[in-house]
PDB file of C-alpha atoms in Angstrom:
ATOM      1  CA  MET A   1     -22.570  17.705  -3.698  1.00 45.00           C
ATOM      2  CA  LEU A   2     -21.287  14.425  -2.207  1.00 51.00           C
ATOM      3  CA  THR A   3     -20.528  14.723   1.503  1.00 54.00           C
ATOM      4  CA  ASP A   4     -19.385  11.206   2.484  1.00 63.00           C
ATOM      5  CA  PHE A   5     -18.121   7.881   1.167  1.00 69.00           C
ATOM      6  CA  SER A   6     -21.435   6.029   1.535  1.00 73.00           C
ATOM      7  CA  LYS A   7     -21.826   5.835  -2.236  1.00 73.00           C
ATOM      8  CA  ILE A   8     -18.703   3.689  -2.596  1.00 81.00           C
ATOM      9  CA  SER A   9     -18.512   2.135   0.887  1.00 82.00           C
ATOM     10  CA  LYS A  10     -20.107  -1.188  -0.063  1.00 85.00           C
ATOM     11  CA  TYR A  11     -18.147  -1.333  -3.301  1.00 88.00           C
ATOM     12  CA  VAL A  12     -14.724  -1.011  -1.668  1.00 90.00           C
ATOM     13  CA  ASP A  13     -15.619  -3.901   0.627  1.00 91.00           C
ATOM     14  CA  THR A  14     -15.771  -6.131  -2.458  1.00 93.00           C
ATOM     15  CA  LEU A  15     -12.127  -5.288  -3.174  1.00 95.00           C
ATOM     16  CA  LYS A  16     -10.959  -6.980   0.014  1.00 96.00           C
ATOM     17  CA  VAL A  17      -9.367 -10.414  -0.296  1.00 97.00           C
ATOM     18  CA  LYS A  18     -10.858 -12.737   2.308  1.00 96.00           C
ATOM     19  CA  PRO A  19      -8.490 -14.816   4.454  1.00 96.00           C
ATOM     20  CA  LYS A  20      -7.676 -18.155   2.777  1.00 93.00           C
ATOM     21  CA  GLN A  21      -9.495 -17.041  -0.403  1.00 96.00           C
ATOM     22  CA  LYS A  22      -8.149 -18.725  -3.519  1.00 97.00           C
ATOM     23  CA  VAL A  23      -7.539 -15.697  -5.715  1.00 97.00           C
ATOM     24  CA  ASP A  24      -8.153 -15.733  -9.455  1.00 97.00           C
ATOM     25  CA  LEU A  25      -7.321 -12.208 -10.613  1.00 97.00           C
ATOM     26  CA  LYS A  26      -8.884 -12.561 -14.053  1.00 93.00           C
ATOM     27  CA  ASN A  27     -12.242 -13.797 -12.759  1.00 94.00           C
ATOM     28  CA  ASN A  28     -12.452 -12.380  -9.230  1.00 93.00           C
ATOM     29  CA  PHE A  29     -11.354  -8.767  -9.685  1.00 95.00           C
ATOM     30  CA  ASP A  30     -11.841  -6.093 -12.364  1.00 94.00           C
ATOM     31  CA  THR A  31      -9.108  -3.844 -13.686  1.00 96.00           C
ATOM     32  CA  ASP A  32     -11.509  -1.152 -14.914  1.00 91.00           C
ATOM     33  CA  TYR A  33     -14.551   0.731 -13.645  1.00 80.00           C
ATOM     34  CA  ASP A  34     -17.935   0.582 -15.367  1.00 75.00           C
ATOM     35  CA  HIS A  35     -18.808   4.240 -14.566  1.00 64.00           C
ATOM     36  CA  LYS A  36     -22.303   3.297 -13.364  1.00 66.00           C
ATOM     37  CA  MET A  37     -21.847   4.171  -9.691  1.00 76.00           C
ATOM     38  CA  LEU A  38     -20.661   7.759 -10.054  1.00 81.00           C
ATOM     39  CA  SER A  39     -19.185  10.071 -12.659  1.00 80.00           C
ATOM     40  CA  GLN A  40     -15.549  11.135 -12.788  1.00 83.00           C
ATOM     41  CA  GLU A  41     -16.598  14.645 -11.739  1.00 83.00           C
ATOM     42  CA  GLU A  42     -18.390  13.246  -8.677  1.00 81.00           C
ATOM     43  CA  GLY A  43     -15.442  10.997  -7.961  1.00 81.00           C
ATOM     44  CA  GLU A  44     -12.896  13.807  -8.045  1.00 83.00           C
ATOM     45  CA  GLU A  45     -15.148  15.890  -5.791  1.00 82.00           C
ATOM     46  CA  LEU A  46     -15.367  13.017  -3.326  1.00 82.00           C
ATOM     47  CA  LEU A  47     -11.607  12.472  -3.508  1.00 83.00           C
ATOM     48  CA  GLN A  48     -10.975  16.035  -2.334  1.00 83.00           C
ATOM     49  CA  LEU A  49     -13.307  15.427   0.597  1.00 81.00           C
ATOM     50  CA  GLY A  50     -11.440  12.230   1.384  1.00 81.00           C
ATOM     51  CA  ILE A  51      -8.058  13.978   1.314  1.00 84.00           C
ATOM     52  CA  ALA A  52      -9.389  16.610   3.752  1.00 84.00           C
ATOM     53  CA  LYS A  53     -10.659  13.892   6.094  1.00 82.00           C
ATOM     54  CA  LEU A  54      -7.332  12.045   5.922  1.00 86.00           C
ATOM     55  CA  SER A  55      -5.546  15.248   6.903  1.00 88.00           C
ATOM     56  CA  GLU A  56      -7.731  15.540  10.006  1.00 87.00           C
ATOM     57  CA  MET A  57      -7.148  11.901  10.916  1.00 89.00           C
ATOM     58  CA  GLN A  58      -3.386  12.275  10.464  1.00 91.00           C
ATOM     59  CA  ASP A  59      -3.481  15.168  12.903  1.00 92.00           C
ATOM     60  CA  LYS A  60      -5.261  12.977  15.482  1.00 92.00           C
ATOM     61  CA  LEU A  61      -2.843  10.113  14.814  1.00 93.00           C
ATOM     62  CA  PHE A  62       0.125  12.349  15.597  1.00 92.00           C
ATOM     63  CA  ALA A  63      -1.534  13.973  18.610  1.00 91.00           C
ATOM     64  CA  SER A  64      -2.504  10.668  20.235  1.00 89.00           C
ATOM     65  CA  GLY A  65       0.941   9.147  19.658  1.00 88.00           C
ATOM     66  CA  HIS A  66      -0.134   5.551  20.292  1.00 90.00           C
ATOM     67  CA  HIS A  67      -0.536   4.175  16.767  1.00 95.00           C
ATOM     68  CA  SER A  68       1.211   4.287  13.419  1.00 95.00           C
ATOM     69  CA  VAL A  69      -0.029   3.433   9.930  1.00 95.00           C
ATOM     70  CA  LEU A  70       1.799   1.483   7.234  1.00 96.00           C
ATOM     71  CA  ILE A  71       0.414   1.719   3.703  1.00 96.00           C
ATOM     72  CA  ILE A  72       1.789  -0.798   1.198  1.00 97.00           C
ATOM     73  CA  PHE A  73       1.529  -0.507  -2.584  1.00 97.00           C
ATOM     74  CA  GLN A  74       2.307  -3.371  -4.952  1.00 98.00           C
ATOM     75  CA  ALA A  75       1.588  -3.501  -8.666  1.00 97.00           C
ATOM     76  CA  MET A  76       2.834  -4.316 -12.109  1.00 97.00           C
ATOM     77  CA  ASP A  77       4.825  -1.547 -13.829  1.00 95.00           C
ATOM     78  CA  ALA A  78       2.786   1.510 -14.929  1.00 96.00           C
ATOM     79  CA  ALA A  79      -0.167   0.653 -12.670  1.00 96.00           C
ATOM     80  CA  GLY A  80      -0.010   4.111 -11.078  1.00 94.00           C
ATOM     81  CA  LYS A  81       1.716   3.654  -7.708  1.00 94.00           C
ATOM     82  CA  ASP A  82       3.598   6.961  -7.892  1.00 93.00           C
ATOM     83  CA  SER A  83       0.584   9.048  -8.917  1.00 92.00           C
ATOM     84  CA  THR A  84      -1.530   7.396  -6.221  1.00 93.00           C
ATOM     85  CA  ILE A  85       1.018   8.239  -3.525  1.00 92.00           C
ATOM     86  CA  LYS A  86       1.226  11.795  -4.857  1.00 90.00           C
ATOM     87  CA  HIS A  87      -2.554  12.257  -4.668  1.00 85.00           C
ATOM     88  CA  ILE A  88      -2.964  10.661  -1.243  1.00 79.00           C
ATOM     89  CA  MET A  89      -0.157  12.791   0.195  1.00 79.00           C
ATOM     90  CA  THR A  90      -1.601  16.032  -1.164  1.00 81.00           C
ATOM     91  CA  GLY A  91      -3.408  16.901   2.064  1.00 81.00           C
ATOM     92  CA  LEU A  92      -1.012  15.268   4.525  1.00 87.00           C
ATOM     93  CA  ASN A  93       1.645  16.969   6.635  1.00 87.00           C
ATOM     94  CA  PRO A  94       4.958  15.792   5.116  1.00 87.00           C
ATOM     95  CA  GLN A  95       6.609  15.909   8.559  1.00 88.00           C
ATOM     96  CA  GLY A  96       4.481  12.950   9.615  1.00 91.00           C
ATOM     97  CA  VAL A  97       4.808  10.875   6.437  1.00 92.00           C
ATOM     98  CA  LYS A  98       7.729   8.758   5.295  1.00 93.00           C
ATOM     99  CA  VAL A  99       7.742   7.219   1.806  1.00 94.00           C
ATOM    100  CA  THR A 100      10.197   4.388   1.185  1.00 96.00           C
ATOM    101  CA  SER A 101      10.802   2.962  -2.278  1.00 95.00           C
ATOM    102  CA  PHE A 102      12.567  -0.376  -2.125  1.00 95.00           C
ATOM    103  CA  LYS A 103      14.965  -1.057  -4.964  1.00 92.00           C
ATOM    104  CA  THR A 104      17.182  -4.068  -5.639  1.00 92.00           C
ATOM    105  CA  PRO A 105      18.789  -4.951  -2.284  1.00 94.00           C
ATOM    106  CA  SER A 106      22.394  -3.880  -1.746  1.00 95.00           C
ATOM    107  CA  LYS A 107      25.205  -6.235  -0.772  1.00 94.00           C
ATOM    108  CA  TYR A 108      24.899  -4.956   2.809  1.00 96.00           C
ATOM    109  CA  GLU A 109      21.143  -5.584   2.857  1.00 96.00           C
ATOM    110  CA  LEU A 110      21.619  -9.071   1.428  1.00 95.00           C
ATOM    111  CA  ALA A 111      23.894  -9.835   4.368  1.00 94.00           C
ATOM    112  CA  HIS A 112      20.801  -9.531   6.595  1.00 95.00           C
ATOM    113  CA  ASP A 113      17.532 -11.469   6.437  1.00 96.00           C
ATOM    114  CA  TYR A 114      15.157 -10.213   3.754  1.00 97.00           C
ATOM    115  CA  LEU A 115      12.795  -8.512   6.238  1.00 97.00           C
ATOM    116  CA  TRP A 116      15.524  -6.499   7.946  1.00 97.00           C
ATOM    117  CA  ARG A 117      15.531  -3.463   5.660  1.00 97.00           C
ATOM    118  CA  HIS A 118      11.751  -3.259   5.847  1.00 97.00           C
ATOM    119  CA  TYR A 119      11.658  -3.478   9.614  1.00 96.00           C
ATOM    120  CA  VAL A 120      14.024  -0.519  10.042  1.00 95.00           C
ATOM    121  CA  ALA A 121      11.820   1.546   7.685  1.00 97.00           C
ATOM    122  CA  LEU A 122       8.618   1.060   9.703  1.00 97.00           C
ATOM    123  CA  PRO A 123       6.822   4.235  10.848  1.00 96.00           C
ATOM    124  CA  ALA A 124       7.199   5.372  14.452  1.00 95.00           C
ATOM    125  CA  ALA A 125       4.182   6.024  16.680  1.00 95.00           C
ATOM    126  CA  GLY A 126       2.173   8.934  15.294  1.00 94.00           C
ATOM    127  CA  GLU A 127       3.585   8.550  11.792  1.00 95.00           C
ATOM    128  CA  ILE A 128       2.337   7.247   8.443  1.00 94.00           C
ATOM    129  CA  GLY A 129       4.740   5.094   6.470  1.00 95.00           C
ATOM    130  CA  ILE A 130       4.247   4.339   2.775  1.00 96.00           C
ATOM    131  CA  PHE A 131       6.073   1.451   1.130  1.00 97.00           C
ATOM    132  CA  ASN A 132       6.315   1.871  -2.655  1.00 95.00           C
ATOM    133  CA  ARG A 133       6.941  -1.804  -3.284  1.00 93.00           C
ATOM    134  CA  SER A 134       7.748  -3.671  -0.114  1.00 97.00           C
ATOM    135  CA  HIS A 135       8.762  -6.918   1.567  1.00 97.00           C
ATOM    136  CA  TYR A 136       6.343  -8.583  -0.858  1.00 98.00           C
ATOM    137  CA  GLU A 137       8.916  -8.209  -3.621  1.00 97.00           C
ATOM    138  CA  ASN A 138      10.525 -11.178  -1.878  1.00 97.00           C
ATOM    139  CA  VAL A 139       7.644 -13.420  -2.976  1.00 98.00           C
ATOM    140  CA  LEU A 140       6.993 -11.695  -6.308  1.00 98.00           C
ATOM    141  CA  VAL A 141      10.141 -10.749  -8.231  1.00 97.00           C
ATOM    142  CA  THR A 142      12.041 -13.586  -6.571  1.00 97.00           C
ATOM    143  CA  ARG A 143       9.189 -15.960  -7.389  1.00 98.00           C
ATOM    144  CA  VAL A 144       9.465 -15.117 -11.086  1.00 98.00           C
ATOM    145  CA  HIS A 145      13.265 -14.927 -10.881  1.00 97.00           C
ATOM    146  CA  PRO A 146      14.171 -17.502  -8.198  1.00 97.00           C
ATOM    147  CA  GLU A 147      17.856 -17.186  -9.062  1.00 97.00           C
ATOM    148  CA  HIS A 148      17.837 -13.964  -6.998  1.00 96.00           C
ATOM    149  CA  ILE A 149      17.186 -16.028  -3.885  1.00 97.00           C
ATOM    150  CA  LEU A 150      20.631 -17.541  -4.257  1.00 96.00           C
ATOM    151  CA  ASN A 151      22.095 -14.082  -3.507  1.00 95.00           C
ATOM    152  CA  GLU A 152      20.582 -14.244  -0.017  1.00 94.00           C
ATOM    153  CA  THR A 153      22.455 -15.895   2.833  1.00 87.00           C
ATOM    154  CA  ILE A 154      19.916 -18.627   3.581  1.00 94.00           C
ATOM    155  CA  PRO A 155      21.256 -21.813   5.179  1.00 94.00           C
ATOM    156  CA  GLY A 156      20.341 -24.915   3.190  1.00 94.00           C
ATOM    157  CA  VAL A 157      19.401 -22.999   0.017  1.00 96.00           C
ATOM    158  CA  THR A 158      22.237 -23.611  -2.411  1.00 95.00           C
ATOM    159  CA  SER A 159      20.490 -24.300  -5.724  1.00 96.00           C
ATOM    160  CA  LEU A 160      17.217 -23.628  -7.535  1.00 97.00           C
ATOM    161  CA  LYS A 161      15.898 -27.069  -6.580  1.00 96.00           C
ATOM    162  CA  ASP A 162      15.828 -25.898  -2.950  1.00 97.00           C
ATOM    163  CA  ILE A 163      13.380 -23.124  -3.895  1.00 97.00           C
ATOM    164  CA  ASN A 164      10.143 -25.102  -4.080  1.00 96.00           C
ATOM    165  CA  GLN A 165       6.530 -24.590  -2.966  1.00 96.00           C
ATOM    166  CA  LYS A 166       7.512 -25.496   0.597  1.00 97.00           C
ATOM    167  CA  PHE A 167      10.041 -22.659   0.505  1.00 97.00           C
ATOM    168  CA  TRP A 168       7.397 -20.139  -0.593  1.00 98.00           C
ATOM    169  CA  ASP A 169       4.834 -21.377   1.946  1.00 97.00           C
ATOM    170  CA  LYS A 170       7.423 -20.878   4.672  1.00 97.00           C
ATOM    171  CA  ARG A 171       8.141 -17.361   3.426  1.00 98.00           C
ATOM    172  CA  PHE A 172       4.426 -16.494   3.392  1.00 98.00           C
ATOM    173  CA  ASN A 173       4.220 -17.592   7.037  1.00 98.00           C
ATOM    174  CA  GLN A 174       7.261 -15.496   7.898  1.00 98.00           C
ATOM    175  CA  ILE A 175       5.654 -12.419   6.352  1.00 98.00           C
ATOM    176  CA  ASN A 176       2.356 -13.035   8.168  1.00 98.00           C
ATOM    177  CA  ASN A 177       4.204 -13.417  11.473  1.00 98.00           C
ATOM    178  CA  PHE A 178       6.188 -10.242  10.782  1.00 98.00           C
ATOM    179  CA  GLU A 179       3.011  -8.278  10.130  1.00 98.00           C
ATOM    180  CA  ASN A 180       1.245  -9.725  13.187  1.00 98.00           C
ATOM    181  CA  HIS A 181       4.142  -8.561  15.343  1.00 97.00           C
ATOM    182  CA  VAL A 182       3.973  -5.067  13.843  1.00 97.00           C
ATOM    183  CA  ILE A 183       0.198  -4.916  14.330  1.00 97.00           C
ATOM    184  CA  ASP A 184       0.459  -6.089  17.951  1.00 97.00           C
ATOM    185  CA  ASN A 185       2.746  -3.126  18.580  1.00 96.00           C
ATOM    186  CA  GLY A 186       0.219  -0.546  17.392  1.00 95.00           C
ATOM    187  CA  THR A 187       0.586  -0.307  13.613  1.00 96.00           C
ATOM    188  CA  LEU A 188      -2.389  -0.389  11.253  1.00 96.00           C
ATOM    189  CA  ILE A 189      -1.326  -2.096   8.011  1.00 97.00           C
ATOM    190  CA  LEU A 190      -3.145  -1.315   4.765  1.00 97.00           C
ATOM    191  CA  LYS A 191      -2.145  -3.292   1.677  1.00 98.00           C
ATOM    192  CA  PHE A 192      -3.111  -2.331  -1.872  1.00 98.00           C
ATOM    193  CA  PHE A 193      -2.539  -4.239  -5.097  1.00 98.00           C
ATOM    194  CA  LEU A 194      -3.174  -1.902  -8.029  1.00 98.00           C
ATOM    195  CA  HIS A 195      -4.728  -4.244 -10.593  1.00 98.00           C
ATOM    196  CA  VAL A 196      -3.947  -2.956 -14.087  1.00 98.00           C
ATOM    197  CA  SER A 197      -4.728  -4.711 -17.365  1.00 97.00           C
ATOM    198  CA  LYS A 198      -2.034  -5.688 -19.839  1.00 97.00           C
ATOM    199  CA  LYS A 199      -3.762  -3.502 -22.453  1.00 97.00           C
ATOM    200  CA  VAL A 200      -3.573  -0.376 -20.296  1.00 97.00           C
ATOM    201  CA  GLN A 201       0.007  -1.115 -19.290  1.00 97.00           C
ATOM    202  CA  LYS A 202       0.910  -1.162 -22.994  1.00 97.00           C
ATOM    203  CA  LYS A 203      -0.865   2.184 -23.498  1.00 96.00           C
ATOM    204  CA  ARG A 204       0.997   3.783 -20.591  1.00 96.00           C
ATOM    205  CA  PHE A 205       4.352   2.410 -21.749  1.00 96.00           C
ATOM    206  CA  ILE A 206       3.827   3.981 -25.178  1.00 96.00           C
ATOM    207  CA  GLU A 207       2.866   7.283 -23.510  1.00 94.00           C
ATOM    208  CA  ARG A 208       6.124   7.187 -21.566  1.00 96.00           C
ATOM    209  CA  ILE A 209       8.071   6.691 -24.783  1.00 95.00           C
ATOM    210  CA  ASP A 210       6.172   9.423 -26.691  1.00 95.00           C
ATOM    211  CA  ASN A 211       6.356  11.995 -23.865  1.00 94.00           C
ATOM    212  CA  ALA A 212       9.909  13.290 -23.440  1.00 93.00           C
ATOM    213  CA  SER A 213       9.219  14.310 -19.841  1.00 93.00           C
ATOM    214  CA  LYS A 214       8.312  10.698 -19.025  1.00 92.00           C
ATOM    215  CA  ASN A 215      11.119   8.938 -20.915  1.00 94.00           C
ATOM    216  CA  TRP A 216      13.022   8.465 -17.666  1.00 93.00           C
ATOM    217  CA  LYS A 217      10.175   6.286 -16.348  1.00 90.00           C
ATOM    218  CA  PHE A 218      10.637   3.691 -19.065  1.00 92.00           C
ATOM    219  CA  SER A 219      13.340   1.064 -19.362  1.00 91.00           C
ATOM    220  CA  THR A 220      13.726  -1.599 -22.018  1.00 91.00           C
ATOM    221  CA  ALA A 221      13.958  -4.021 -19.084  1.00 91.00           C
ATOM    222  CA  ASP A 222      10.269  -3.282 -18.504  1.00 93.00           C
ATOM    223  CA  LEU A 223       9.491  -5.148 -21.729  1.00 95.00           C
ATOM    224  CA  GLY A 224      11.318  -8.190 -20.452  1.00 95.00           C
ATOM    225  CA  GLU A 225       9.175  -8.198 -17.314  1.00 96.00           C
ATOM    226  CA  ARG A 226       6.030  -7.605 -19.376  1.00 96.00           C
ATOM    227  CA  ALA A 227       6.819 -10.767 -21.332  1.00 97.00           C
ATOM    228  CA  LEU A 228       6.512 -12.622 -18.018  1.00 98.00           C
ATOM    229  CA  TRP A 229       3.010 -11.260 -17.373  1.00 97.00           C
ATOM    230  CA  LYS A 230       1.408 -14.662 -16.712  1.00 97.00           C
ATOM    231  CA  ASP A 231       4.178 -15.628 -14.306  1.00 98.00           C
ATOM    232  CA  TYR A 232       3.691 -12.416 -12.360  1.00 98.00           C
ATOM    233  CA  GLN A 233      -0.086 -12.836 -12.270  1.00 98.00           C
ATOM    234  CA  HIS A 234       0.385 -16.309 -10.807  1.00 98.00           C
ATOM    235  CA  ALA A 235       2.876 -14.964  -8.252  1.00 98.00           C
ATOM    236  CA  TYR A 236       0.432 -12.225  -7.226  1.00 98.00           C
ATOM    237  CA  GLU A 237      -2.441 -14.687  -6.932  1.00 98.00           C
ATOM    238  CA  ASP A 238      -0.445 -16.981  -4.668  1.00 98.00           C
ATOM    239  CA  MET A 239       0.750 -14.029  -2.581  1.00 98.00           C
ATOM    240  CA  LEU A 240      -2.760 -12.588  -2.188  1.00 98.00           C
ATOM    241  CA  SER A 241      -4.204 -15.999  -1.320  1.00 98.00           C
ATOM    242  CA  ASN A 242      -1.613 -16.647   1.382  1.00 98.00           C
ATOM    243  CA  THR A 243      -1.020 -13.252   2.979  1.00 98.00           C
ATOM    244  CA  SER A 244      -4.436 -11.597   3.144  1.00 98.00           C
ATOM    245  CA  THR A 245      -5.367 -11.936   6.812  1.00 97.00           C
ATOM    246  CA  LYS A 246      -8.122 -10.597   9.034  1.00 96.00           C
ATOM    247  CA  GLN A 247      -5.641  -8.240  10.682  1.00 96.00           C
ATOM    248  CA  ALA A 248      -3.954  -7.122   7.453  1.00 97.00           C
ATOM    249  CA  PRO A 249      -6.129  -7.806   4.391  1.00 97.00           C
ATOM    250  CA  TRP A 250      -5.200  -7.062   0.807  1.00 98.00           C
ATOM    251  CA  PHE A 251      -7.355  -4.777  -1.315  1.00 98.00           C
ATOM    252  CA  VAL A 252      -7.283  -5.412  -5.071  1.00 98.00           C
ATOM    253  CA  VAL A 253      -8.039  -1.998  -6.603  1.00 97.00           C
ATOM    254  CA  PRO A 254      -8.970  -1.446 -10.283  1.00 96.00           C
ATOM    255  CA  ALA A 255      -6.099   0.547 -11.800  1.00 97.00           C
ATOM    256  CA  ASP A 256      -7.119   1.196 -15.411  1.00 96.00           C
ATOM    257  CA  ASP A 257      -8.838   4.491 -14.418  1.00 93.00           C
ATOM    258  CA  LYS A 258      -6.442   6.417 -12.201  1.00 92.00           C
ATOM    259  CA  TRP A 259      -9.020   8.810 -10.755  1.00 91.00           C
ATOM    260  CA  PHE A 260     -11.128   5.846  -9.618  1.00 91.00           C
ATOM    261  CA  THR A 261      -8.058   4.109  -8.184  1.00 94.00           C
ATOM    262  CA  HIS A 262      -7.251   7.200  -6.108  1.00 92.00           C
ATOM    263  CA  LEU A 263     -10.839   7.496  -4.920  1.00 90.00           C
ATOM    264  CA  CYS A 264     -11.089   3.852  -3.822  1.00 91.00           C
ATOM    265  CA  ILE A 265      -7.817   3.993  -1.939  1.00 92.00           C
ATOM    266  CA  ALA A 266      -8.720   7.246  -0.177  1.00 89.00           C
ATOM    267  CA  GLY A 267     -12.081   5.734   0.783  1.00 88.00           C
ATOM    268  CA  ILE A 268     -10.499   2.543   2.111  1.00 91.00           C
ATOM    269  CA  ILE A 269      -7.833   4.412   4.088  1.00 90.00           C
ATOM    270  CA  TYR A 270     -10.461   6.661   5.662  1.00 86.00           C
ATOM    271  CA  LYS A 271     -12.686   3.700   6.519  1.00 88.00           C
ATOM    272  CA  GLU A 272      -9.836   1.670   8.027  1.00 90.00           C
ATOM    273  CA  PHE A 273      -8.477   4.688   9.919  1.00 88.00           C
ATOM    274  CA  GLN A 274     -11.774   4.927  11.763  1.00 87.00           C
ATOM    275  CA  LYS A 275     -11.129   1.540  13.370  1.00 87.00           C
ATOM    276  CA  LEU A 276      -8.374   3.179  15.419  1.00 89.00           C
ATOM    277  CA  ASN A 277     -11.015   5.408  17.061  1.00 87.00           C
ATOM    278  CA  LEU A 278      -8.559   8.294  17.074  1.00 86.00           C
ATOM    279  CA  LYS A 279      -9.246  11.255  19.341  1.00 87.00           C
ATOM    280  CA  TYR A 280      -7.363  14.314  20.450  1.00 88.00           C
ATOM    281  CA  PRO A 281      -5.834  13.801  23.926  1.00 86.00           C
ATOM    282  CA  GLU A 282      -7.952  15.154  26.779  1.00 87.00           C
ATOM    283  CA  VAL A 283      -6.211  17.306  29.370  1.00 87.00           C
ATOM    284  CA  SER A 284      -6.704  16.786  33.090  1.00 91.00           C
ATOM    285  CA  PRO A 285      -8.470  19.393  35.270  1.00 91.00           C
ATOM    286  CA  LEU A 286      -5.051  20.462  36.552  1.00 93.00           C
ATOM    287  CA  GLN A 287      -3.693  20.874  33.013  1.00 93.00           C
ATOM    288  CA  ARG A 288      -6.821  22.798  32.046  1.00 92.00           C
ATOM    289  CA  ALA A 289      -6.286  25.150  34.964  1.00 94.00           C
ATOM    290  CA  GLU A 290      -2.720  25.718  33.803  1.00 94.00           C
ATOM    291  CA  LEU A 291      -3.971  26.538  30.303  1.00 94.00           C
ATOM    292  CA  LEU A 292      -6.417  29.109  31.654  1.00 95.00           C
ATOM    293  CA  LYS A 293      -3.667  30.578  33.788  1.00 93.00           C
ATOM    294  CA  ALA A 294      -1.481  30.917  30.693  1.00 95.00           C
ATOM    295  CA  LYS A 295      -4.340  32.535  28.784  1.00 95.00           C
ATOM    296  CA  LYS A 296      -4.825  35.056  31.581  1.00 93.00           C
ATOM    297  CA  GLN A 297      -1.114  35.853  31.508  1.00 93.00           C
ATOM    298  CA  LEU A 298      -1.180  36.347  27.737  1.00 94.00           C
ATOM    299  CA  ASN A 299      -4.228  38.623  27.881  1.00 95.00           C
ATOM    300  CA  ALA A 300      -2.524  40.710  30.573  1.00 93.00           C
ATOM    301  CA  GLU A 301       0.370  41.539  28.260  1.00 91.00           C
ATOM    302  CA  LYS A 302       0.540  45.125  27.030  1.00 78.00           C
TER     303      LYS A 302
END
């Protein structure tokens, strides 16, 4: 029986994008798992251990009340974001977790800067926030479809010619500054890109069409986005290269085998959580005396 994450600890470190690393998704990161390190049975056993450990750490996070955790998921369609969130949340107290799925911005949201709606969704101290898609859509979808930028109220940006590499570099810096501010105020940020292959995406799309209970997950618009696969891969590579920092690194997780994806993410979250050095609050001698007094009173009840 596996009792810790030591078997995959070194492996998950290889999934981290180094600061300033020039990312080449095809050659730098795998989408599948070679099954040499551990079996699926061992992996699922270890995942349950990880979920139990995360539950304990969430309890300490809430009790200490000094930190919060923001977990960000980005991926191509059908990479498994929803199932990953479902598995990770299995052992967590829902009262301390807030999942936010960001859709196309509303007219009201577009009247604010693009980070505004993400800032107001940040977790409070003691909480875990999960962004299913995030502020990074503003350098991904809008990178592939720059015409969407024209819907934002940005001074000096009036045509597509204004949306050049300088524009994107500026936006990357804005995002890094935003995250640094959040980190400085006690939030641990964990960022995951679920790296799925085009072949497996096709397989999962067909499964969604064949399975009546999953029809709602598929839209013909998904095929239009799939046709822009290379454009999205380029957008992701540029995003990963420019926004993976020492304080908030990206992890590129293989997503062709869902059980392995879940295991890696649970292992990374547990490992990164430990950096917070979370402990239950210690009571003072006076508070301890009050507790003993209360215990004595309770025991005296008839």
